[in-house]
Coordinates of C-alpha atoms and ligand atoms in Angstrom, one line a residue:
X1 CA -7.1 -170.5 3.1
X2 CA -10.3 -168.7 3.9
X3 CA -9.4 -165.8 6.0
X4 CA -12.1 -165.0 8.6
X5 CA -12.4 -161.5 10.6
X6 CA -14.9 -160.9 13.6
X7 CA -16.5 -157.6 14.0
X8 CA -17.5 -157.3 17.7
X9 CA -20.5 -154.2 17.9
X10 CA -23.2 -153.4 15.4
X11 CA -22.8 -149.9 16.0
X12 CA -22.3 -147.4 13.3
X13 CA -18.0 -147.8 14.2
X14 CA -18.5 -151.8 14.0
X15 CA -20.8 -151.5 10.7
X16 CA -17.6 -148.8 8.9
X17 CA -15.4 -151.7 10.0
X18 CA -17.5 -154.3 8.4
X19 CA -18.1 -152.2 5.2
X20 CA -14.1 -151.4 5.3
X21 CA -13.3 -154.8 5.7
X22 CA -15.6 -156.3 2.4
X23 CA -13.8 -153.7 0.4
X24 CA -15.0 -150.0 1.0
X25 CA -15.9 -148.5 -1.6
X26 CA -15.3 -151.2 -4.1
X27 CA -16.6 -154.6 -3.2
X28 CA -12.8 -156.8 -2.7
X29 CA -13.0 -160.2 -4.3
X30 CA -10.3 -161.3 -1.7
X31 CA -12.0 -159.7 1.1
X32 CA -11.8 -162.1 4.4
X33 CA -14.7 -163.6 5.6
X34 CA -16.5 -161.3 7.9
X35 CA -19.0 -162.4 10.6
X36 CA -20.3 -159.3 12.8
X37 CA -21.7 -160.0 16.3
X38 CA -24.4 -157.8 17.8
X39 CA -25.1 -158.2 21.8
X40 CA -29.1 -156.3 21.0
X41 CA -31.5 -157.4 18.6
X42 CA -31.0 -154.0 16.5
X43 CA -28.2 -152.2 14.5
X44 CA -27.1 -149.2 14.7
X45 CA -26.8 -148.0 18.8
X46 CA -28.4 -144.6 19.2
X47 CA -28.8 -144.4 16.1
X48 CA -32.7 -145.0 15.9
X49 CA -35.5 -143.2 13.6
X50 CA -39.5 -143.4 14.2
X51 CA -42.2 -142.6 12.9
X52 CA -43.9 -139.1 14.5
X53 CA -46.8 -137.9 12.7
X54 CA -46.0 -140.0 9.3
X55 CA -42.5 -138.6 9.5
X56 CA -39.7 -140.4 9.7
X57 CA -37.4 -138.7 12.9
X58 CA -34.4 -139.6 14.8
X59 CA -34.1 -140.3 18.4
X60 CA -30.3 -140.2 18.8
X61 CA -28.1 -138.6 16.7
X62 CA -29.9 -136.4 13.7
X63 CA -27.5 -135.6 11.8
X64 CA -23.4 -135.0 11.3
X65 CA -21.0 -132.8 10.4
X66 CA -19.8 -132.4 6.7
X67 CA -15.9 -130.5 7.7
X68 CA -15.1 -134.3 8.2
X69 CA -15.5 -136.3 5.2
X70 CA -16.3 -139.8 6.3
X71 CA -19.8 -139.7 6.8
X72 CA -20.6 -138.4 4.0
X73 CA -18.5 -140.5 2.0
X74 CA -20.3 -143.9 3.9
X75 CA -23.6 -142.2 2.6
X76 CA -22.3 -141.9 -1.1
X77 CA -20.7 -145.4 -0.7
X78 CA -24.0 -147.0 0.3
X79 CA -25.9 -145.5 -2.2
X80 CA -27.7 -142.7 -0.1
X81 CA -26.4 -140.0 -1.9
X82 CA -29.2 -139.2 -2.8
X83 CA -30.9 -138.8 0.7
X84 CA -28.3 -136.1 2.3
X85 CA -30.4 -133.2 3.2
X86 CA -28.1 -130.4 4.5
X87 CA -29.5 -128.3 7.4
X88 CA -31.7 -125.6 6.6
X89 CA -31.3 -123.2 10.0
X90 CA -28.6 -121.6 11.2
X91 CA -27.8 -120.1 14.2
X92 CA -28.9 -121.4 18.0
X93 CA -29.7 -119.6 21.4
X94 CA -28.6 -120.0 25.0
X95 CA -30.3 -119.5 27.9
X96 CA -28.2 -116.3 29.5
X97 CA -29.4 -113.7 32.1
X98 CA -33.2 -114.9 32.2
X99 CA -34.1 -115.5 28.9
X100 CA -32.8 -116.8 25.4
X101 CA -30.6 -114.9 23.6
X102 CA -28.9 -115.5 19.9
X103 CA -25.2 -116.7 20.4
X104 CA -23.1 -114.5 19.0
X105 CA -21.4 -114.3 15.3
X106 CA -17.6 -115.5 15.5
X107 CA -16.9 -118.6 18.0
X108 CA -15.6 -121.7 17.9
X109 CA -17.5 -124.5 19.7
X110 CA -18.2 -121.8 21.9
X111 CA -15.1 -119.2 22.9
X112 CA -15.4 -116.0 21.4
X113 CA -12.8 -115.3 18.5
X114 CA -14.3 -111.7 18.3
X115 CA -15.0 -109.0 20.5
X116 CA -18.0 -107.5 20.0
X117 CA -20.3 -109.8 18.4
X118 CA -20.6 -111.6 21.8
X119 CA -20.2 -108.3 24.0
X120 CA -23.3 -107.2 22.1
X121 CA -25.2 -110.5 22.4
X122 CA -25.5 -109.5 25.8
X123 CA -25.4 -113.4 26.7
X124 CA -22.0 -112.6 29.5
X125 CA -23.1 -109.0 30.7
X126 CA -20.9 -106.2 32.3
X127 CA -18.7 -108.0 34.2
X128 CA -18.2 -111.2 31.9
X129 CA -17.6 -109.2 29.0
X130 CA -14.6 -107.3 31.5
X131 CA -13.2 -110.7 30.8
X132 CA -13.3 -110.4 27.1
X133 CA -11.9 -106.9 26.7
X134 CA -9.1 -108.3 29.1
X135 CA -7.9 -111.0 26.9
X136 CA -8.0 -108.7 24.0
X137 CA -6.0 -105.9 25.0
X138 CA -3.9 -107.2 28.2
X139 CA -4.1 -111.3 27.5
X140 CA -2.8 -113.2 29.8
X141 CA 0.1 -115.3 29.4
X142 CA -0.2 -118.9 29.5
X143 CA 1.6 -119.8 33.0
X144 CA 2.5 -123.5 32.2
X145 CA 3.8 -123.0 28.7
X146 CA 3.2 -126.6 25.9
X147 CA 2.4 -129.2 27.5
X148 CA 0.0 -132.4 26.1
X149 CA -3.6 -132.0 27.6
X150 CA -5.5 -129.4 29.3
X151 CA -9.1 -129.1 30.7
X152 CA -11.1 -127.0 28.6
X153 CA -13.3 -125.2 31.5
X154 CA -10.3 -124.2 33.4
X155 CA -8.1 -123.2 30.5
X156 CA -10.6 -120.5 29.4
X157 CA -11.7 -119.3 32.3
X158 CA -7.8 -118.6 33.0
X159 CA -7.9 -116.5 29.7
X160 CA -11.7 -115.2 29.2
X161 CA -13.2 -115.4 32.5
X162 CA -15.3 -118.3 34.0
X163 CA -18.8 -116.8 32.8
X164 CA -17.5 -117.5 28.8
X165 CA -16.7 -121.1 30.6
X166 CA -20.2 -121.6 31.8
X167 CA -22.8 -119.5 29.3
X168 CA -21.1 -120.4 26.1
X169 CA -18.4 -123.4 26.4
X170 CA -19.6 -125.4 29.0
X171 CA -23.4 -125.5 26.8
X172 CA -21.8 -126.2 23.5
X173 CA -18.5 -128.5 24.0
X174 CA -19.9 -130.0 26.9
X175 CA -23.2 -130.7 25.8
X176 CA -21.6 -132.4 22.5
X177 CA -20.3 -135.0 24.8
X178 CA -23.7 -134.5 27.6
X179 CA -20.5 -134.0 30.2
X180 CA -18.8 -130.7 31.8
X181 CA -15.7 -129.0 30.6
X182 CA -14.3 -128.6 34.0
X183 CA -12.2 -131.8 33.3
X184 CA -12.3 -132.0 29.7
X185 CA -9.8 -132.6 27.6
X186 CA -8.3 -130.1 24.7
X187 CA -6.7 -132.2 23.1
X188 CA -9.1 -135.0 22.6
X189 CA -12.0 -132.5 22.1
X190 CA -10.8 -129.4 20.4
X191 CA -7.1 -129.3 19.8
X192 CA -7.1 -125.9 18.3
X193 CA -8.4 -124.1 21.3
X194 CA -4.8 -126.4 23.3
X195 CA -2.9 -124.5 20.2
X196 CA -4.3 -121.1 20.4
X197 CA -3.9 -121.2 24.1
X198 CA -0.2 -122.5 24.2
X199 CA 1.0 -118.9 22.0
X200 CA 1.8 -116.0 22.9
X201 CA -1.5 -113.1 22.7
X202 CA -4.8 -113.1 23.4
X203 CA -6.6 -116.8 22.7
X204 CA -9.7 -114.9 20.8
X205 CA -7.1 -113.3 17.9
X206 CA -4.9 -116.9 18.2
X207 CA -7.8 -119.4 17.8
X208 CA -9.8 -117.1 14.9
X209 CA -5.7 -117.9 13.6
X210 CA -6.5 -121.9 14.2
X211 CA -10.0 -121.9 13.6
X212 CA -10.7 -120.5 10.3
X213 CA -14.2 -118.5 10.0
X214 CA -17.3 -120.9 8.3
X215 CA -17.8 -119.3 4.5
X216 CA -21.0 -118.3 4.4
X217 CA -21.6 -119.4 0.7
X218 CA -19.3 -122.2 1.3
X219 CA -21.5 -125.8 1.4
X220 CA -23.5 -126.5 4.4
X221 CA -21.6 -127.6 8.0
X222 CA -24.5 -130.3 8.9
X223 CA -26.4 -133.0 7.2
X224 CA -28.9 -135.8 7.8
X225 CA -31.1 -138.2 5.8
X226 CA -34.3 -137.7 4.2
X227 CA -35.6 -141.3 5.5
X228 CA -33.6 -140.3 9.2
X229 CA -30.0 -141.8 10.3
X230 CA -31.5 -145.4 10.7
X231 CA -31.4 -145.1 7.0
X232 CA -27.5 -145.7 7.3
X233 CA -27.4 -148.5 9.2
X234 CA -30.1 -150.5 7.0
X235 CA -27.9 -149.6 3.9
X236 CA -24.6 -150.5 5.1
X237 CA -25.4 -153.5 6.7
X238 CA -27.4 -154.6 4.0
X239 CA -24.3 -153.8 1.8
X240 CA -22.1 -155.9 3.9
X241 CA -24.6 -158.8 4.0
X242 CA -24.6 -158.3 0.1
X243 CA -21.0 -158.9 -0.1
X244 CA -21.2 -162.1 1.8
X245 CA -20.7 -160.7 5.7
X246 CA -22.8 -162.5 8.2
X247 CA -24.6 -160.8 11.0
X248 CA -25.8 -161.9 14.2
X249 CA -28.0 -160.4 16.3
X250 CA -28.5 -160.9 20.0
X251 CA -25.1 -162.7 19.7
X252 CA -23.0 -160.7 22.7
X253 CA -19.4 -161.7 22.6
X254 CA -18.8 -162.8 25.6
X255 CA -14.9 -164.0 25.5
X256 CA -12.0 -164.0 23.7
X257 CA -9.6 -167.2 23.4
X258 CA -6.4 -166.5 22.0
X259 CA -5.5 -169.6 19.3
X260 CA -1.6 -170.3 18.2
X261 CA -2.1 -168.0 15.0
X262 CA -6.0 -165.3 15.4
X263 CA -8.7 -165.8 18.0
X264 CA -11.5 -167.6 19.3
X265 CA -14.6 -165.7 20.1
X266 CA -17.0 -167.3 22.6
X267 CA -20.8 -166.0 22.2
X268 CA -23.3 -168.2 23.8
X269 CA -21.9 -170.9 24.1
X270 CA -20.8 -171.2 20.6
X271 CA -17.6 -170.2 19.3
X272 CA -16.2 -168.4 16.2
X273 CA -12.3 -168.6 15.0
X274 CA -11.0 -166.0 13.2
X275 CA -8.4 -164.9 12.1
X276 CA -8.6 -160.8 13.1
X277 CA -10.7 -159.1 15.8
X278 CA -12.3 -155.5 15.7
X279 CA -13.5 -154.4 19.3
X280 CA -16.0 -151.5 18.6
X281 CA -17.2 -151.8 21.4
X282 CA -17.9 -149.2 24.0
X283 CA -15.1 -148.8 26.8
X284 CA -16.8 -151.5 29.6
X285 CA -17.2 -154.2 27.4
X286 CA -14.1 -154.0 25.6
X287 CA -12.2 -153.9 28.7
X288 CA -14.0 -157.0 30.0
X289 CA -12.7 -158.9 26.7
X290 CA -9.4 -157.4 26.8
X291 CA -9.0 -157.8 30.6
X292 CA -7.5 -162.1 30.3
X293 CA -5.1 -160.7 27.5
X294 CA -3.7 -156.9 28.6
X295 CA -5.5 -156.0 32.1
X296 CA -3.1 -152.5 31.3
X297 CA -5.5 -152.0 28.4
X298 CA -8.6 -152.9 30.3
X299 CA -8.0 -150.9 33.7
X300 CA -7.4 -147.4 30.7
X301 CA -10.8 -148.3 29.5
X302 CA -12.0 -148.7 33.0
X303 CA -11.4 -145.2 33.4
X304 CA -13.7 -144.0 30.4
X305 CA -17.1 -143.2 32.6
X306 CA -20.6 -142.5 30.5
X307 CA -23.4 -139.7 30.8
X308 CA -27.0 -141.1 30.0
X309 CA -29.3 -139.3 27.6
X310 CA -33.1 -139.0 27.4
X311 CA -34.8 -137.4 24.5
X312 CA -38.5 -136.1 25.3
X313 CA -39.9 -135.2 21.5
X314 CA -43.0 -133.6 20.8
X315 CA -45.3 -132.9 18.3
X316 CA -46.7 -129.2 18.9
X317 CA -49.7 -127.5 17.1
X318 CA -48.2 -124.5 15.8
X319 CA -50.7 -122.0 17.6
X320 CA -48.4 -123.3 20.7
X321 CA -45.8 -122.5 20.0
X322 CA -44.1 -118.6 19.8
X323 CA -43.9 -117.4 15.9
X324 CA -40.0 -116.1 16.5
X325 CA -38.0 -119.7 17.1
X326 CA -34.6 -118.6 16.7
X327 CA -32.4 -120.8 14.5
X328 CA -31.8 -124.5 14.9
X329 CA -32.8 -124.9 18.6
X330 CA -31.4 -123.8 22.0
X331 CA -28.8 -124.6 25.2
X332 CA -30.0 -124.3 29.0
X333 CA -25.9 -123.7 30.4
X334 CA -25.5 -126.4 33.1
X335 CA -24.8 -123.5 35.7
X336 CA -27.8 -121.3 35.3
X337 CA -29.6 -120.5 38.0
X338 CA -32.9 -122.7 38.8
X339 CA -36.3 -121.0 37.9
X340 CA -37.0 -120.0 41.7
X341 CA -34.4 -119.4 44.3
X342 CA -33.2 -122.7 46.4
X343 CA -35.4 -124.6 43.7
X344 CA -34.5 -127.5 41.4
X345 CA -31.7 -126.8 38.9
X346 CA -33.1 -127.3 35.2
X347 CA -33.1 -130.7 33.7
X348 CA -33.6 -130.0 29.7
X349 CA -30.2 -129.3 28.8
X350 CA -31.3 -128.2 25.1
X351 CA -34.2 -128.2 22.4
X352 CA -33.5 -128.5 18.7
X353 CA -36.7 -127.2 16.6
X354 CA -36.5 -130.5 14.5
X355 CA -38.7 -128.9 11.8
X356 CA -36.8 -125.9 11.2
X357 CA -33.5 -127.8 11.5
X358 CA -34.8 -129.8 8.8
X359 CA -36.7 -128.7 6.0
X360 CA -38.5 -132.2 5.0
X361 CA -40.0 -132.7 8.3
X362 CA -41.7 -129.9 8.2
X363 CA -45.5 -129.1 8.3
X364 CA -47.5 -125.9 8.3
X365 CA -49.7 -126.8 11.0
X366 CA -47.4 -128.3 13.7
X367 CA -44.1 -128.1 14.8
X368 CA -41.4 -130.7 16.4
X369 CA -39.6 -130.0 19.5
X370 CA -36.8 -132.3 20.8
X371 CA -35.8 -132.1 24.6
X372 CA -32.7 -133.6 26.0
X373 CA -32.1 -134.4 29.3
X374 CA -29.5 -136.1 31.2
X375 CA -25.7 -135.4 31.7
X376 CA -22.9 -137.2 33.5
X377 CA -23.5 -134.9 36.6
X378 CA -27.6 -135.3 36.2
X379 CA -28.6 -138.6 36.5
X380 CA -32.2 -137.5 38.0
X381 CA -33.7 -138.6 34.8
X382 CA -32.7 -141.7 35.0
X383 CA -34.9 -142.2 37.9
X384 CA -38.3 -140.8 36.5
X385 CA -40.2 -142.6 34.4
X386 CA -41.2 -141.6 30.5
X387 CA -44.4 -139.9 31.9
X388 CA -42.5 -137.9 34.2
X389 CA -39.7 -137.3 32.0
X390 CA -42.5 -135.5 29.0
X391 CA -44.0 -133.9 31.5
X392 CA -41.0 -132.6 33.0
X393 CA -39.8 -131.3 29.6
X394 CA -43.0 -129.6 29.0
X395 CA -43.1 -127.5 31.8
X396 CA -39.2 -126.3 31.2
X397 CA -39.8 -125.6 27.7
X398 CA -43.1 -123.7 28.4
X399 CA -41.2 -121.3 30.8
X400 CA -38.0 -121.7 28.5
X401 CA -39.3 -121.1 25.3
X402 CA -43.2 -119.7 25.8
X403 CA -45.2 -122.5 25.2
X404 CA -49.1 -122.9 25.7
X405 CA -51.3 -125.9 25.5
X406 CA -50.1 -129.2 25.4
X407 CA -48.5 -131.7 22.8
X408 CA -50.8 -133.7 20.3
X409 CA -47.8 -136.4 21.2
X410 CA -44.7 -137.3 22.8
X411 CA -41.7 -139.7 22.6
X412 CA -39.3 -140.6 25.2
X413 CA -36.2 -142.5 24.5
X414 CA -33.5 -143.6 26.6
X415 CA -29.6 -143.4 25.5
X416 CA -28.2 -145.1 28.5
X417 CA -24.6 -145.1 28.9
X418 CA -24.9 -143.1 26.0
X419 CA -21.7 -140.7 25.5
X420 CA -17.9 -141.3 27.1
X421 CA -16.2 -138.8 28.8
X422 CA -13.1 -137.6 27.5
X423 CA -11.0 -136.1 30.2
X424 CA -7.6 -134.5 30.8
X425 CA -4.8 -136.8 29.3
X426 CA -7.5 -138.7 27.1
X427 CA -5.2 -139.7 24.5
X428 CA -2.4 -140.8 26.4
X429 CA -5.7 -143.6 27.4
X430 CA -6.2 -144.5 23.7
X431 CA -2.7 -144.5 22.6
X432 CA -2.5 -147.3 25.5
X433 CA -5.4 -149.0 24.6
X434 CA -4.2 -148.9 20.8
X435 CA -0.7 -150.1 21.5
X436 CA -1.8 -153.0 23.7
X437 CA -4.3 -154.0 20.8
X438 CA -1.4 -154.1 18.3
X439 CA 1.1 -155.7 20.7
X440 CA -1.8 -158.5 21.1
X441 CA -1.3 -158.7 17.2
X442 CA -4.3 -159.7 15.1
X443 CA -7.1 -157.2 17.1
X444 CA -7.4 -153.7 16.6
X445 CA -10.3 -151.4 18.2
X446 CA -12.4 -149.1 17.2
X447 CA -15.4 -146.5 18.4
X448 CA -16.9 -143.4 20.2
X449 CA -14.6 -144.5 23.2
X450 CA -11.1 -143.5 21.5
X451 CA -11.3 -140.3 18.8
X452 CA -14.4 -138.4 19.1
X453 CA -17.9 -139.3 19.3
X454 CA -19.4 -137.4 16.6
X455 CA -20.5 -140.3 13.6
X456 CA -17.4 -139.2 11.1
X457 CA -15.6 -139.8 13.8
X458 CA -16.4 -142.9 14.4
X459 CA -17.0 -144.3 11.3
X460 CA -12.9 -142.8 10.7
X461 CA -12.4 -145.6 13.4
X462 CA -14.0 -148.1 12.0
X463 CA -12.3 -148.1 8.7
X464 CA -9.0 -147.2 10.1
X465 CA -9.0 -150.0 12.6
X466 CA -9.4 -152.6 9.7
X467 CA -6.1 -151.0 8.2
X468 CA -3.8 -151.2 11.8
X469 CA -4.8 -154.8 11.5
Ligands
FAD501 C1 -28.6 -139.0 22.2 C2 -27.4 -138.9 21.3 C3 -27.4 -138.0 20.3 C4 -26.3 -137.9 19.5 N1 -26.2 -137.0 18.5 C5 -25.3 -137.0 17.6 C6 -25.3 -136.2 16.4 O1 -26.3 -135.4 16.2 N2 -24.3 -136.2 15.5 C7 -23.3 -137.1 15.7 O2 -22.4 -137.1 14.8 N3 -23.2 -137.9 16.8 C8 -24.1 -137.9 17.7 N4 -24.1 -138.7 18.8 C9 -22.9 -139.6 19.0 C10 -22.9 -140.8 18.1 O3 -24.3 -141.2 17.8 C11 -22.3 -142.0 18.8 O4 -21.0 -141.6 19.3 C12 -22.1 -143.2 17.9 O5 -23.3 -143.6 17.3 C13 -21.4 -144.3 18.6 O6 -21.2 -145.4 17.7 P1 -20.3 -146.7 18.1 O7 -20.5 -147.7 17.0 O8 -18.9 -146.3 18.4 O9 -21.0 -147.2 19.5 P2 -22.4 -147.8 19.7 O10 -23.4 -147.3 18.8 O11 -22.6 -147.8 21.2 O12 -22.2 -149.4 19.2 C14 -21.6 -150.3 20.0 C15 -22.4 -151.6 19.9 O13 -21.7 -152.6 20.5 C16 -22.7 -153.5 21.1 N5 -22.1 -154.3 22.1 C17 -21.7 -154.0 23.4 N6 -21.1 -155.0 24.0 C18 -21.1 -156.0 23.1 C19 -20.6 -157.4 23.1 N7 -20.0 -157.9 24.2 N8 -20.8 -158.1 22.0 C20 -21.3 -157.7 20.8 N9 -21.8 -156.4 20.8 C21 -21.7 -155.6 21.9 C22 -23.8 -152.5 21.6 O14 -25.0 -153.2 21.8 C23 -23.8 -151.5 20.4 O15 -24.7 -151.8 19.5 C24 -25.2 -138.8 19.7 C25 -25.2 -139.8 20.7 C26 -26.3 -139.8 21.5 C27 -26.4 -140.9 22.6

């Protein structure tokens, strides 16, 4: 008997779980039938690369991390080994106390792990480095001793004082997820920071103890793809189509029918047994096909909301632009004060320096900016239109970053519904979610909704939802 497994999503989770399911690695010659359903006419989610001045650059995600292993392993597996390019800047700015300033030597994801490196960034000033000094010679003790989950924003500013929170924590975990720490979850998002917390001491000598320090000469934390991220979805689809798995495009699923032994899935008015379901899906839409079956399940998904994300990118004659661009780009902290008093709060939340980030899109006359906008407490972009939105950018990053002129082009692309929210107690959610999937028997889920939203971490989904089932 031909065994048959649906793949519901074409995103980069779905596409792992496809690749997983044909055999991984090595092609399986009693893999099951796959047949993977896409509700868009394209692959892939964010993950989207155009050409900008005959260079091939991404619009969602433009690169991943190499601690994890997974993406890179997908890339070896598909044959783009080749293609990694590692990043070629380090370092990154914040906008602190009126202008940019280099963030400092020693954090993790943003809190401190050392003293002075970030009293002498001057990004906190007198008073927020008080807090600093506080936690390293008096810490305070944690008043609620282990428990499962905390928020992140509140947790830190118990221990290192609320301008750490919002000049360095809030810009770099919460911009990961285009969200605010104030109810983000430790545990989901950075469990060593809920470990280094929950000991005795100060948190900056327990979480250098958790996190260990990046080795300089050790191999780089960040890579992309010479031909852009899109470059991955073309390969491993075409892999799984190579290996017999079917695809279809503009093919939402729009029910699921459970059968005496597997599952019916409905998708415009044509239906599909199989024998297995994956769900990589994001939370709404898995909830909606869940909902007849567990309506436990769907109401936890129900409670996973999305931030929206614009990206304004630009093409900049080099004269434009200031000769001293700091590292791989810069963070505008969610909190900062707007550019006049009473005035509108910024709306780029950060700028990579694409070019410098990476080294083969660069040119010596020009230079590529990348604005994002948007987070799950901003929605005005959502309401401007792409004109407004490039012109909008423009103007911050003049007065952020010293522009002149004017771009020889501009992009604008729109990541609606773009990143979940992971807040306090976020695992307990998935844990539900994952249960309910297994009690079903036969489905299994997978995506950015459950263990991170980074691309390892999500292809890690992918592939591990093909072995729960
Ligand atoms: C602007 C932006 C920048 C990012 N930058 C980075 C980065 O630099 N590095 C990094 O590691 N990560 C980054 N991320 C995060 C990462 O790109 C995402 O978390 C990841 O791509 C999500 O993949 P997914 O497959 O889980 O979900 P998705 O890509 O959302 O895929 C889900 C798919 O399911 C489809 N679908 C929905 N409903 C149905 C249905 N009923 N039937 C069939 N199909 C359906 C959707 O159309 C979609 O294609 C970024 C994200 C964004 C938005």
């Amino acid at each position: 008997m031909t065994r048959r497994v649906v793949v519901v999503g074409g995103g980069i989770s779905g596409l792992a779980a496809a690749w997983e399911l044909t055999g991984g690695a090595e092609p399986a010659p009693d893999a099951p039938a796959v047949v993977l359903l896409e509700a868009t006419a394209h692959l892939g989610g964010p993950l989207r690369t155009d050409e900008v001045g005959g260079r091939p650059v991404d619009m969602g995600p433009d690169g991943f991390l190499g601690r994890r292993p997974e993406a890179l392993d997908l890339c070896r597996e598909v044959g783009l080994g080749d293609e990694l390019v590692p990043v070629a800047a380090r370092g990154a700015s914040v906008w602190a106390r009126g202008r940019l300033r280099a963030l400092p030597e020693g954090h993790a994801l943003g809190v401190p792990t050392r003293f002075w490196p970030t009293a002498r960034s001057g990004i906190l000033g007198v008073r927020g480095t008080l807090g600093l000094a506080r936690d390293a010679l008096l810490p305070r003790p944690d008043l609620r001793g282990p428990i499962g989950d905390r928020a992140i924003g509140p947790l830190v500013a118990r221990k290192l004082g609320q301008r750490v929170v919002d000049l360095l924590v809030d810009p770099l975990v919460g911009g990961i997820h285009a969200g605010a720490v104030d109810d983000m979850s430790a545990a989901a998002t950075f469990p060593p920071l809920l470990a280094a917390a929950q000991r005795r001491g100060g948190l900056m000598r327990n979480l250098r103890a958790e996190v260990p320090a990046p080795d300089p000469d050790g191999p780089p934390l960040f890579w992309s793809l010479r031909s852009g991220m899109a470059s991955l979805v073309d390969a491993v689809a075409a892999g799984v189509r190579r290996r017999g798995a079917e695809i279809r495009l503009s093919a939402p699923a729009e029910r699921l029918e459970r059968k005496a032994e597997g599952w019916t899935v409905w998708s415009g008015g044509a239906s599909t047994d199989a024998d297995a379901v994956v769900l990589a899906t994001p939370a709404p839409p898995t909830a909606a096909l869940l909902r007849p079956h567990d309506d436990e399940a769907a109401a936890l998904l129900d409670g996973i909301d999305y931030a929206s994300v614009v990206v304004a990118t630009f093409r900049v004659p080099a004269d434009a632009v200031p000769a001293d661009l700091y590292g791989t780009g810069f963070l505008v902290p969610r909190r900062s004060p707007p550019r006049t008093p009473g005035g509108d709060p910024w709306a780029v939340t950060a700028c990579t320096f694409l070019d410098r980030k990476w080294q083969h899109l660069a040119r010596a006359d020009e230079v590529l900016l990348r604005a994002s906008l948007g987070r799950i407490d901003d929605t005005r972009p959502n309401g401007w239109s792409d004109a407004e939105i490039a012109a909008r950018a423009w103007e911050e990053l003049g007065a952020l970053m010293g522009l002149t002129g004017q771009p020889s082009e501009s992009t604008v692309v729109r990541h609606q519904a773009g990143l979940p929210q992971y807040r306090v107690h976020h695992l307990l959610r998935t844990a539900g979610v994952e249960a309910a999937a297994a009690r079903l028997g036969g489905l299994a889920v997978a995506g950015a909704a459950l263990h991170g939203v980074g691309i390892p971490a999500c292809i890690a989904t992918g592939r591990s939802s093909v072995r729960a089932l």
